[in-house]
Each structure stands twice: as structure tokens, then as C-alpha cells.
Short mmCIF file of C-alpha atoms in Angstrom, two decimals:
data_model
loop_
_atom_site.label_atom_id
_atom_site.label_comp_id
_atom_site.label_asym_id
_atom_site.label_seq_id
_atom_site.Cartn_x
_atom_site.Cartn_y
_atom_site.Cartn_z
CA MET A 28 -0.08 0.03 0.04
CA ILE A 29 1.38 3.41 -0.95
CA ILE A 30 1.28 6.03 1.76
CA LEU A 31 1.22 9.66 0.57
CA ASN A 32 2.67 12.29 3.03
CA GLN A 33 1.36 15.81 3.47
CA THR A 34 3.64 17.31 0.68
CA ASP A 35 2.13 14.88 -1.82
CA LEU A 36 -1.37 16.28 -1.07
CA THR A 37 -0.32 19.99 -1.28
CA PRO A 38 -0.99 21.38 -4.57
CA ALA A 39 1.72 23.52 -6.21
CA SER A 40 -1.02 26.08 -7.24
CA PHE A 41 -4.80 26.68 -7.39
CA ILE A 42 -6.92 27.77 -10.27
CA LEU A 43 -9.25 30.74 -9.46
CA ASN A 44 -12.06 30.19 -11.74
CA GLY A 45 -13.71 33.66 -11.40
CA ILE A 46 -17.48 33.85 -11.18
CA PRO A 47 -18.92 30.38 -12.11
CA GLY A 48 -21.72 30.50 -14.65
CA LEU A 49 -20.80 34.01 -15.81
CA GLU A 50 -17.46 33.28 -17.43
CA ASP A 51 -18.65 34.70 -20.74
CA ARG A 52 -19.53 38.12 -18.97
CA HIS A 53 -16.23 38.53 -17.14
CA LEU A 54 -15.31 41.34 -19.40
CA TRP A 55 -18.44 43.20 -18.69
CA ILE A 56 -18.27 42.59 -14.98
CA SER A 57 -14.67 43.85 -14.97
CA PHE A 58 -15.73 47.47 -15.80
CA PRO A 59 -17.63 48.31 -12.66
CA PHE A 60 -14.98 46.48 -10.61
CA CYS A 61 -12.23 48.37 -12.16
CA SER A 62 -14.07 51.76 -11.96
CA MET A 63 -14.81 51.24 -8.24
CA TYR A 64 -11.19 50.17 -7.58
CA VAL A 65 -9.85 53.44 -9.24
CA VAL A 66 -12.29 55.51 -7.16
CA ALA A 67 -11.22 53.59 -4.00
CA MET A 68 -7.53 54.18 -4.64
CA VAL A 69 -7.88 57.82 -5.57
CA GLY A 70 -10.42 58.59 -2.84
CA ASN A 71 -8.45 56.97 0.00
CA CYS A 72 -5.13 58.15 -1.16
CA GLY A 73 -6.66 61.71 -1.32
CA LEU A 74 -8.02 61.35 2.27
CA LEU A 75 -4.69 60.30 3.57
CA TYR A 76 -2.96 63.22 1.84
CA LEU A 77 -5.39 65.68 3.38
CA ILE A 78 -5.27 64.18 6.85
CA PHE A 79 -1.41 64.09 6.70
CA TYR A 80 -0.81 67.67 5.39
CA GLU A 81 -3.78 69.69 6.87
CA ASP A 82 -3.15 70.81 10.49
CA SER A 83 -6.86 71.23 11.02
CA LEU A 84 -7.42 67.64 10.48
CA HIS A 85 -4.87 66.46 13.05
CA ARG A 86 -7.45 65.15 15.63
CA SER A 87 -8.43 61.72 16.78
CA MET A 88 -11.54 61.47 14.47
CA TYR A 89 -9.43 61.93 11.34
CA TYR A 90 -6.54 59.65 12.69
CA PHE A 91 -9.14 56.94 12.89
CA LEU A 92 -10.27 57.82 9.41
CA ALA A 93 -6.62 57.50 8.17
CA MET A 94 -6.60 54.01 9.71
CA LEU A 95 -9.71 53.24 7.81
CA SER A 96 -8.41 54.46 4.57
CA LEU A 97 -5.16 52.50 4.93
CA THR A 98 -7.18 49.38 5.78
CA ASP A 99 -9.46 49.87 2.84
CA LEU A 100 -6.55 50.27 0.43
CA VAL A 101 -4.91 47.03 1.57
CA MET A 102 -8.27 45.19 1.64
CA CYS A 103 -9.28 45.99 -1.94
CA SER A 104 -5.72 45.71 -3.30
CA SER A 105 -5.45 42.23 -1.97
CA THR A 106 -8.21 41.01 -4.19
CA ILE A 107 -9.20 43.27 -7.13
CA PRO A 108 -6.02 43.25 -9.19
CA LYS A 109 -5.94 39.48 -9.26
CA ALA A 110 -9.69 39.45 -10.18
CA LEU A 111 -8.95 41.87 -13.05
CA CYS A 112 -6.15 39.56 -14.18
CA ILE A 113 -8.68 36.72 -14.30
CA PHE A 114 -11.33 38.79 -16.15
CA TRP A 115 -9.02 40.41 -18.66
CA PHE A 116 -6.20 38.08 -19.24
CA HIS A 117 -7.39 34.74 -17.89
CA LEU A 118 -4.45 34.55 -15.48
CA LYS A 119 -6.19 32.18 -13.15
CA GLU A 120 -3.30 30.40 -11.61
CA ILE A 121 -2.02 31.37 -8.01
CA ARG A 122 0.62 29.47 -6.17
CA PHE A 123 -0.38 27.73 -2.95
CA GLU A 124 1.92 30.03 -0.87
CA GLU A 125 0.49 33.14 -2.56
CA CYS A 126 -3.08 31.85 -1.93
CA LEU A 127 -2.33 31.54 1.85
CA VAL A 128 -0.80 35.11 1.79
CA GLN A 129 -3.80 36.61 0.11
CA MET A 130 -6.14 34.77 2.47
CA PHE A 131 -4.16 36.23 5.44
CA PHE A 132 -4.43 39.73 4.11
CA ILE A 133 -8.11 39.49 3.16
CA HIS A 134 -9.20 38.09 6.62
CA THR A 135 -6.85 40.23 8.59
CA PHE A 136 -7.80 43.45 7.10
CA THR A 137 -11.54 42.81 7.07
CA GLY A 138 -11.01 42.16 10.81
CA MET A 139 -9.04 45.41 11.03
CA GLU A 140 -11.95 47.22 9.08
CA SER A 141 -14.40 46.03 11.75
CA GLY A 142 -12.12 47.12 14.56
CA VAL A 143 -11.49 50.55 13.22
CA LEU A 144 -15.24 51.14 12.82
CA MET A 145 -15.69 50.16 16.42
CA LEU A 146 -12.90 52.58 17.45
CA MET A 147 -14.57 55.34 15.44
CA ALA A 148 -17.93 54.64 17.16
CA LEU A 149 -16.08 54.96 20.66
CA ASP A 150 -14.60 58.13 19.35
CA ARG A 151 -18.00 59.66 18.57
CA TYR A 152 -19.25 58.54 21.97
CA VAL A 153 -16.48 60.34 23.81
CA ALA A 154 -16.90 63.44 21.54
CA ILE A 155 -20.61 63.69 22.24
CA CYS A 156 -21.01 62.42 25.79
CA TYR A 157 -17.61 63.81 27.25
CA PRO A 158 -16.85 66.87 24.99
CA LEU A 159 -14.78 68.67 27.53
CA ARG A 160 -12.53 65.56 28.14
CA TYR A 161 -12.37 64.68 24.53
CA SER A 162 -8.87 65.84 23.83
CA THR A 163 -7.58 64.47 27.11
CA ILE A 164 -8.99 61.00 26.73
CA LEU A 165 -8.14 60.42 23.10
CA THR A 166 -4.56 61.59 23.12
CA ASN A 167 -2.04 60.68 20.20
CA PRO A 168 -0.43 57.82 22.28
CA VAL A 169 -3.86 56.43 23.11
CA ILE A 170 -4.88 56.43 19.54
CA ALA A 171 -1.75 54.68 18.42
CA LYS A 172 -2.07 52.03 21.10
CA VAL A 173 -5.62 51.15 20.44
CA GLY A 174 -4.94 51.12 16.73
CA LEU A 175 -2.02 48.81 17.10
CA ALA A 176 -4.05 46.49 19.55
CA THR A 177 -6.86 46.42 16.76
CA PHE A 178 -4.27 45.37 14.22
CA LEU A 179 -2.62 42.73 16.43
CA ARG A 180 -5.95 41.24 17.35
CA ALA A 181 -6.83 40.66 13.78
CA VAL A 182 -3.35 39.17 13.11
CA PHE A 183 -3.26 36.85 16.09
CA LEU A 184 -6.78 35.63 15.40
CA ILE A 185 -6.22 35.00 11.72
CA ILE A 186 -2.76 33.32 11.76
CA PRO A 187 -4.11 30.04 13.31
CA LEU A 188 -6.84 29.88 10.59
CA ILE A 189 -3.99 30.15 7.99
CA PHE A 190 -2.14 27.22 9.50
CA LEU A 191 -5.33 25.17 9.93
CA THR A 192 -5.82 25.66 6.09
CA LYS A 193 -2.13 24.89 5.35
CA ARG A 194 -2.20 21.59 7.16
CA LEU A 195 -5.14 20.10 5.12
CA PRO A 196 -4.58 17.52 2.45
CA TYR A 197 -5.89 18.59 -0.78
CA CYS A 198 -7.16 15.78 -3.09
CA LYS A 199 -10.42 17.23 -4.63
CA GLY A 200 -8.73 19.07 -7.33
CA ASN A 201 -7.18 22.61 -7.37
CA ILE A 202 -10.00 24.61 -8.95
CA ILE A 203 -11.43 27.40 -6.62
CA HIS A 204 -14.72 28.80 -7.90
CA HIS A 205 -14.00 32.25 -6.72
CA THR A 206 -11.98 35.30 -7.65
CA TYR A 207 -9.77 35.14 -4.48
CA CYS A 208 -8.62 32.64 -1.95
CA ASP A 209 -11.39 32.61 0.59
CA GLN A 210 -10.79 30.32 3.55
CA LEU A 211 -13.83 28.26 3.19
CA SER A 212 -13.53 27.93 -0.63
CA VAL A 213 -10.03 26.57 -0.23
CA ALA A 214 -10.88 24.38 2.69
CA LYS A 215 -13.77 22.63 0.67
CA LEU A 216 -11.13 21.28 -1.68
CA SER A 217 -9.65 19.18 1.12
CA CYS A 218 -10.42 15.49 1.59
CA GLY A 219 -9.48 15.95 5.28
CA ASN A 220 -11.58 16.95 8.21
CA ILE A 221 -12.34 20.75 8.00
CA LYS A 222 -14.46 20.82 11.17
CA ALA A 223 -11.66 22.58 13.09
CA ASN A 224 -11.46 25.27 10.20
CA VAL A 225 -15.12 25.89 10.26
CA ILE A 226 -15.35 26.06 14.09
CA TYR A 227 -12.37 28.31 14.45
CA GLY A 228 -13.54 30.49 11.54
CA LEU A 229 -16.82 31.09 13.37
CA MET A 230 -15.14 31.68 16.61
CA ALA A 231 -12.79 34.35 15.01
CA ALA A 232 -15.75 35.95 13.35
CA PHE A 233 -17.65 36.25 16.63
CA LEU A 234 -14.66 37.39 18.63
CA ILE A 235 -14.00 40.21 16.04
CA GLY A 236 -17.34 41.05 14.41
CA GLY A 237 -19.49 40.11 17.30
CA PHE A 238 -17.46 42.06 19.82
CA ASP A 239 -17.14 45.09 17.52
CA ILE A 240 -20.93 45.11 16.80
CA LEU A 241 -21.69 44.97 20.41
CA CYS A 242 -19.33 47.91 21.17
CA ILE A 243 -20.79 49.88 18.30
CA THR A 244 -24.38 49.18 19.52
CA VAL A 245 -23.68 50.10 23.14
CA SER A 246 -21.87 53.22 21.85
CA TYR A 247 -24.80 54.51 19.73
CA THR A 248 -27.25 53.68 22.44
CA MET A 249 -25.35 55.97 24.84
CA ILE A 250 -24.91 58.56 22.19
CA LEU A 251 -28.74 58.48 21.41
CA ARG A 252 -29.63 58.78 25.19
CA ALA A 253 -27.14 61.79 25.39
CA VAL A 254 -28.50 63.40 22.28
CA VAL A 255 -32.19 63.07 23.19
CA SER A 256 -31.47 64.75 26.54
CA LEU A 257 -30.16 67.86 24.85
CA SER A 258 -32.62 70.86 25.12
CA SER A 259 -31.58 72.60 21.99
CA ALA A 260 -32.86 71.23 18.67
CA ASP A 261 -29.78 72.68 16.84
CA ALA A 262 -27.48 70.89 19.17
CA ARG A 263 -29.28 67.63 18.66
CA GLN A 264 -29.11 68.05 14.91
CA LYS A 265 -25.49 68.87 15.08
CA ALA A 266 -24.67 65.88 17.32
CA PHE A 267 -26.53 63.48 14.81
CA SER A 268 -24.86 64.95 11.87
CA THR A 269 -21.39 64.15 13.31
CA CYS A 270 -22.41 60.53 13.21
CA THR A 271 -23.99 60.39 9.88
CA ALA A 272 -20.85 59.53 7.88
CA HIS A 273 -19.81 56.86 10.39
CA ILE A 274 -23.25 55.07 10.20
CA CYS A 275 -23.12 55.05 6.53
CA ALA A 276 -19.61 53.38 6.76
CA ILE A 277 -21.05 50.88 9.07
CA VAL A 278 -23.91 50.06 6.77
CA PHE A 279 -21.62 49.63 3.76
CA SER A 280 -19.24 47.39 5.61
CA TYR A 281 -21.62 45.19 7.55
CA SER A 282 -24.50 44.67 5.07
CA PRO A 283 -22.64 42.63 2.46
CA ALA A 284 -20.61 40.90 5.38
CA PHE A 285 -23.81 39.58 6.96
CA PHE A 286 -24.97 38.33 3.44
CA CYS A 287 -21.73 36.41 2.99
CA PHE A 288 -21.74 34.95 6.38
CA PHE A 289 -25.37 33.63 6.27
CA PHE A 290 -24.83 32.41 2.74
CA ASN A 291 -21.78 30.32 3.67
CA ARG A 292 -23.67 28.76 6.61
CA PHE A 293 -27.36 28.48 5.54
CA GLY A 294 -28.01 29.59 1.90
CA SER A 295 -25.49 27.69 -0.21
CA HIS A 296 -28.17 25.46 -1.73
CA THR A 297 -30.82 28.23 -2.50
CA ILE A 298 -28.65 31.22 -3.71
CA PRO A 299 -26.59 30.84 -6.88
CA PRO A 300 -22.85 30.79 -6.28
CA SER A 301 -22.28 33.60 -8.88
CA CYS A 302 -24.49 35.76 -6.58
CA HIS A 303 -22.57 34.99 -3.54
CA ILE A 304 -19.10 35.65 -5.34
CA ILE A 305 -20.26 38.99 -6.60
CA VAL A 306 -21.51 40.04 -3.16
CA ALA A 307 -18.17 38.79 -1.63
CA ASN A 308 -16.30 41.00 -3.97
CA ILE A 309 -18.57 43.94 -3.18
CA TYR A 310 -18.04 43.27 0.44
CA LEU A 311 -14.31 44.01 -0.11
CA LEU A 312 -14.81 46.73 -2.71
CA LEU A 313 -17.80 48.73 -1.63
CA PRO A 314 -16.49 50.18 1.70
CA PRO A 315 -13.24 51.40 0.23
CA THR A 316 -15.15 53.07 -2.65
CA MET A 317 -17.81 54.74 -0.64
CA ASN A 318 -16.04 55.69 2.68
CA PRO A 319 -14.07 58.54 1.06
CA ILE A 320 -17.09 59.78 -0.88
CA VAL A 321 -19.50 59.68 2.24
CA TYR A 322 -16.78 61.35 4.48
CA GLY A 323 -15.99 63.86 1.76
CA VAL A 324 -19.63 64.88 1.35
CA LYS A 325 -20.80 64.65 5.03
CA THR A 326 -17.86 66.03 6.90
CA LYS A 327 -17.58 69.90 6.66
CA GLN A 328 -13.88 70.00 7.64
CA ILE A 329 -12.84 67.68 4.91
CA ARG A 330 -15.08 69.48 2.33
CA ASP A 331 -13.49 72.75 3.43
CA CYS A 332 -10.09 71.33 2.87
CA VAL A 333 -10.86 69.92 -0.52
CA ILE A 334 -12.29 73.14 -1.67
CA LYS A 335 -9.38 75.14 -0.24
CA TYR A 336 -7.04 72.71 -2.05
CA PHE A 337 -8.73 73.09 -5.44
CA SER A 338 -9.17 76.75 -4.96
CA SER A 339 -5.38 77.23 -4.33
CA SER A 340 -4.71 75.05 -7.38
CA LYS A 341 -6.80 77.14 -9.64
CA ASN A 342 -5.10 80.40 -8.18
CA ILE A 343 -1.79 78.89 -8.98
CA LYS A 344 -2.69 77.93 -12.46
CA PHE A 345 -4.22 81.46 -13.03
CA TYR A 346 -1.17 83.30 -11.91
CA SER A 347 1.24 81.04 -13.83
CA THR A 348 -0.60 81.88 -16.99
#
């Protein structure tokens, strides 16, 4: 009897098959993906530039927004370039090690995204409920520490998941019906027991997403109580307006995330796989695309900085001519 060791059951590479059932429409699907990716790159790089150079934006709220922009840039850049290569050039092969690296970045920075949204909710809670102590509570060292803690939380919770996936024997082929290396999509190619992957994946999701959603809910409950108790209607409106952009960011991030989560667990036999994969890509692309737009439109300080920047550019151009 021939006994195969682990290396014999580890493929050299996987084939990312794109969106199953829509292969003939990959070219058309690529255009909105590419457009959204360009908007995400330009918008988030623009936000980072403004926050770095504008002294008026050197506050905790905008430092957290800079963390969100950096996270969004890494999150969408981990998947969309490879997806576009599949759509445009049929470059579907990805080495096993590259697949694990992509998986690590995707899951780590989606966890980081959730954590930063939670930190931004706490920032709004302190700003509205303790306005006089806002600058003393959220100092630069505190912001750096909580940002680092959020990143390390995601890293340390995702690394075991990568090793659990790496240890599996793969004997069900090497074709992944997806545009990127999702942990469950890869694990389903294994002929081994993936129960540990499923259980740990659920545990990591609840430890990150569940904890963050709980903190966001508690923060906004306290914010709502504080705002309702304000006697001035103008003060209530101003307090609510400071949270509008953040609430939009939460909706853009968690809505497709909930769909993907429930599809993987309960709806795989009723919803077409192509629908799931499109939403999974939107989950990684929609927040990076919409967050800079929403914050640019809803946040007065950022609008003023953008207007000032373009006004000064026009004046320089006018005087140079």
C-alpha cells in the first residue's frame, strides 16, 4: 500500500475560476469592478494626503479615518488586481503560498476594518458624551495604542486559521470557484476533516465582528440617550450630523458581510454561487469606494480642505498663465 505524506497532497498552485456561470460576461463585470477600484484608490489616497498635510485635520476622528483608509486600500488591493487579471487576461493560476498570503491579508484587514469602525464609534461616543474631556482622553499615544491593538488582534486571530488551512490534505482538485482565496472555498477542496477550520472561523468571526458590533451598538445607544437629553434642537441636529458618515460606513461594511456570512452557513443550496461571489467581492470593494465619498460629502472639515486645495490650485494656475 502506498502512503502519501502531506507534501504529496499539497498542490503547487490553485486555479481561481472567477465567477462560475458568468465566465462569458467576465469582461463586462470587470468594468464596474475596475471603476470602483480606481475610485477607492484615488479617494482613500486623497483622504490620507489631506489628513497628513492639513493641520486642522490632526485630530483623533481623522486619525481613525486615516486608519480606515489604509485598511481599505490594503483590503481591496489584496483581491481586485488578481480578479481583473482573471477577467481580462485569464491569468487564473495562483501558487499555494500566494493563496495563503492573500487569504491572510483579506481576513486580517476585514477584521481590522471592523475594529476601526468600532474605534470610530467609541470616538463619537467620547466626543458627544464627554466633549470637555475629549482631547485629554483620546490623546495621540492612546490612538496609536488602540490602533496597534486592533491590528494585532486581527493578526493573532487569523494566523491560526491560515495554519489550519495549510495543514489540510488537498485531493479534490485545485479549482477554486472564486475570484480570490477565501478560507472556506479553499478548505472545501480538502479531503480531510475541515471541522476545526469551520469552528475556528466562526469563533474568530464572533470574537472580531460580534465584539465590535456589540461595542458599536452600546456606543450608539449611549450617544442616542445623550442626544435626546439635549434641550436645543440645533445641538441635537449637530450631534446627529457628526455621526452620519460613520453610520453610512457601518452600513456599507456590515450589510454585505452579513449576506456572505449567512450564505456560507445557511444559503449555499438556495442562492446561486455567482450571486455569492459577486457580493463577496462587493463586500471587499464597496466600503473602500464609498467611505471617502461619504466622508468627503458629510464632513464639513474635509469638504473645506478639498475646496481650499482646489481653489489654491486654480489660483496657482491662473497666476502662472
